[in-house]
Amino acid sequence: MKNWVVKILALSMVLVLFVGCSGSEDSSQGANDNASNDTQAQTDADSSESTGDTSEGNTEGSVYFLNFKPEIEEVWQKIAKEYTESTGVDVKVVTAAAGTYEQTLRSEIAKNDAPTLFQINGPVGYESWKGYTQDLSDTDLYSWLLDKSLVVTGEDGGAYGIPYVVEGYGIIYNDAIMDQYFASASKSTSYNSMDEINNFQALQAVVEDMTAIKDELGIQGVFASTSFSTGEDWRWQTHLANLPIYYEFKDKGVGDAAEIDLTYGQEYKNIFDLYINNSITKPTLLSAKTVNDSMAEFALGQVAMVQNGNWGWGQINGVDGNVVAEEDVKFLPIYTGVEGEENQGLCTGTENFFSINSQAPEADQQASIEFIEWLFSSEEGKNYVTNEFGFIAPFNTFGDDETPTDPLAKEVLRYMADDSLTSVSWNFTAFPSQQFKDILGYSLLDYAQGTGDWNGVEAAFVDGWKDEKAATAQ
Amino acid sequence: MQKTIKRYFFVFVFPTLLAFIVVFIVPFLMGIYLSFTEFTTVTDSTWVGLDNYVKVFQDPTFVRAMGFTGAFTLVSVISINLLAFSIALLLTRGIRGTNIFRTVFFMPNLIGGIVLGYIWQLILNGVLYKFDRTLTFAPEYGFWGLVILMNWQMIGYMMVIYIAGIQNIPGELNEAAKIDGASRWQILKNVTIPMVMPSFTISLFLTLTNSFKLFDQNLALTGGAPAAKTEMLALNIYNTFYGRTGWEGVGQAKAVIFFIIVAVIALTQLNMSRKREVQH
């Protein structure tokens, strides 16, 4: 009898011990693994989608598009569904998270079920993907292009990347605040409307005067934060840096160069100084600012100007408590003080080029070409492109009335239609590498914070260009 | 019985062995092979010999990341273990609310690195804003930010290990020391520390390797800013691999070097600490 009780007791103790042990083991295990789990989860999320729905009936080919723009992912999914319903061709769209397109593409394309349709960002992107891009010069899509010089061409003259959108950037300004300034009694310049501001001298005078009376205008600074957080400095090291390169290449009559002189370095400094000295944010705090911060400052009416492109409308419009009226959002070209810049327009071009995976099965390639041709020529497709994507499409299949209606896109079109102005092309697609841009960005931040000087920027620009061009040419 | 087990040895081991080969051995060997090649995707590569390894040492960012990682590891290993051991001593004294304290100190460990990085970024930036600075103004800010974060996260875990070690010391030893008239300091130095040596071994090992391999916290807190000066080795490898076209092989070579460094450090440390453990 006693023996029996002892046995039960012992057994229950052992059980308790086991439960206790396994419990604590679990929790410590979990904690230890935590660190690695996060990064794992990210990569998993990227790759898991692709393993899901693969097409079964492959007789007529299927389409797998790796999308670059997360903000329009839902529209792509809708298009894919509609296209599959009407034609029976499977279309799969996977979106890479912002800033991870290259690495997602790299891992996706190694799979059996690789993307058949992807995009490259210009000549530099073509360099790294040329083993995978198909010559598209025989396609209808190519023949529809309004400006064939925009195409990414290979050494053999083939068309390996077809632009599918035209974008423009400049200085976005809030017309309501500008009107308030022009009407103000305390202003000390003689300018009375934005039409008179057509060069750097005028821009500088107005901006500095606005800073002087910013309290009266109800703003905290003229320009939004010059964002310099990691990965958020592309507006300065890529878009703004395009201007001195554009003018230098124009003078030299070239489209690319192994070395540059930065003849317009002073002009580059002019505009950058203007941005940081009349900013809402102290220069020492810039390293923590993001593009979203800048766009929010503009949307909330805290600043009058921000440098960005027409894609920024979604960001302005999407901010809670947005006080900027649609009709007040306007573009001004980026004036830097170059001779004759009164005729300068916005910077227009693209870094979105479609490429077809040349290593995908023939049928899939054909299906992909048909899919994008449908998108840019059929009524349904064009409707998606202009109204849901808000793209200005560079194809002659689009009529004059088939253009997006958001204020910034309309401004881009207005500038492009103005024959007296010359658009600045996107020469930054020839910038040597991301490394070059990053190092230029670091030097700009150092200069802005006061931890470096302008010589550092010039060195990063000129030497960095030479070194990286040489490194990537190998 | 023994014989039967031996006969079915392969059947029992095979599934695990297969998994081990597929998810560890194969990628590992492929990784080493790829470090000698130039490639865009892992299935499409060309042999370039030692080129990648030459490039690694010509790359100033790698050397700088190595220095930064070394300094960070040194500082955080010392501070984490010192603080964790002190707290463990305090919380084995039988103070009221010991359990609550232990739980509270352990909790940071349950939060993921990325989340933790962003939270600390907000906190530290909030404080630094008062002085017109940000965490990414200069590398020193990021360095100490990382040290604080790492301490906050790891102390609780190490504390638990030390508490377990201290509680395992037989009570007689302490009593005997007390009867012999040993002071508190003498007990700590001659009884407690030698007796918890195994805990030191494991704690030092964990903090050393974790600090050296730190990635998510680094990515989330500073992302290497400013100018990649707060980039640690793991982040540097990641950025080389994904950030530079044509440098995938170099990133891979860096990863192989990184593996060797971590292995050497960890094994040396383990051996050294083992020798100091008291056998009983």
Tab-separated table of N, CA, C and O in Angstrom, chain A residues 47-56 92 94 113:
chain	number	residue	atom	x	y	z
A	47	SER	N	10.869	34.953	-50.795
A	47	SER	CA	10.933	33.795	-51.669
A	47	SER	C	9.681	32.930	-51.614
A	47	SER	O	9.373	32.231	-52.564
A	48	SER	N	8.939	33.010	-50.490
A	48	SER	CA	7.852	32.063	-50.313
A	48	SER	C	6.768	32.232	-51.373
A	48	SER	O	6.190	31.270	-51.837
A	49	GLU	N	6.545	33.491	-51.759
A	49	GLU	CA	5.465	33.736	-52.698
A	49	GLU	C	5.648	32.954	-53.987
A	49	GLU	O	4.710	32.468	-54.579
A	50	SER	N	6.900	32.853	-54.397
A	50	SER	CA	7.151	32.262	-55.700
A	50	SER	C	6.889	30.764	-55.717
A	50	SER	O	6.625	30.197	-56.758
A	51	THR	N	6.991	30.137	-54.528
A	51	THR	CA	6.819	28.697	-54.514
A	51	THR	C	5.353	28.313	-54.576
A	51	THR	O	5.030	27.167	-54.828
A	52	GLY	N	4.465	29.259	-54.320
A	52	GLY	CA	3.052	28.960	-54.245
A	52	GLY	C	2.423	28.503	-55.551
A	52	GLY	O	2.509	27.342	-55.933
A	53	ASP	N	1.846	29.462	-56.249
A	53	ASP	CA	1.030	29.079	-57.395
A	53	ASP	C	1.851	29.057	-58.689
A	53	ASP	O	2.057	30.077	-59.316
A	54	THR	N	2.325	27.935	-59.043
A	54	THR	CA	2.989	27.830	-60.331
A	54	THR	C	1.988	27.280	-61.333
A	54	THR	O	1.074	26.562	-60.980
A	55	SER	N	2.191	27.633	-62.559
A	55	SER	CA	1.232	27.241	-63.578
A	55	SER	C	1.364	25.757	-63.898
A	55	SER	O	2.451	25.209	-63.882
A	56	GLU	N	0.237	25.138	-64.185
A	56	GLU	CA	0.279	23.710	-64.508
A	56	GLU	C	0.341	23.509	-66.015
A	56	GLU	O	1.257	22.898	-66.540
A	92	LYS	N	1.704	35.634	-63.134
A	92	LYS	CA	2.044	35.730	-61.717
A	92	LYS	C	2.856	37.002	-61.503
A	92	LYS	O	3.805	37.268	-62.236
A	94	VAL	N	5.002	39.038	-58.639
A	94	VAL	CA	5.611	39.066	-57.313
A	94	VAL	C	6.282	40.422	-57.165
A	94	VAL	O	6.865	40.938	-58.108
A	113	ASP	N	11.615	28.103	-61.827
A	113	ASP	CA	10.468	28.910	-62.195
A	113	ASP	C	10.873	30.380	-62.064
A	113	ASP	O	10.467	31.063	-61.157
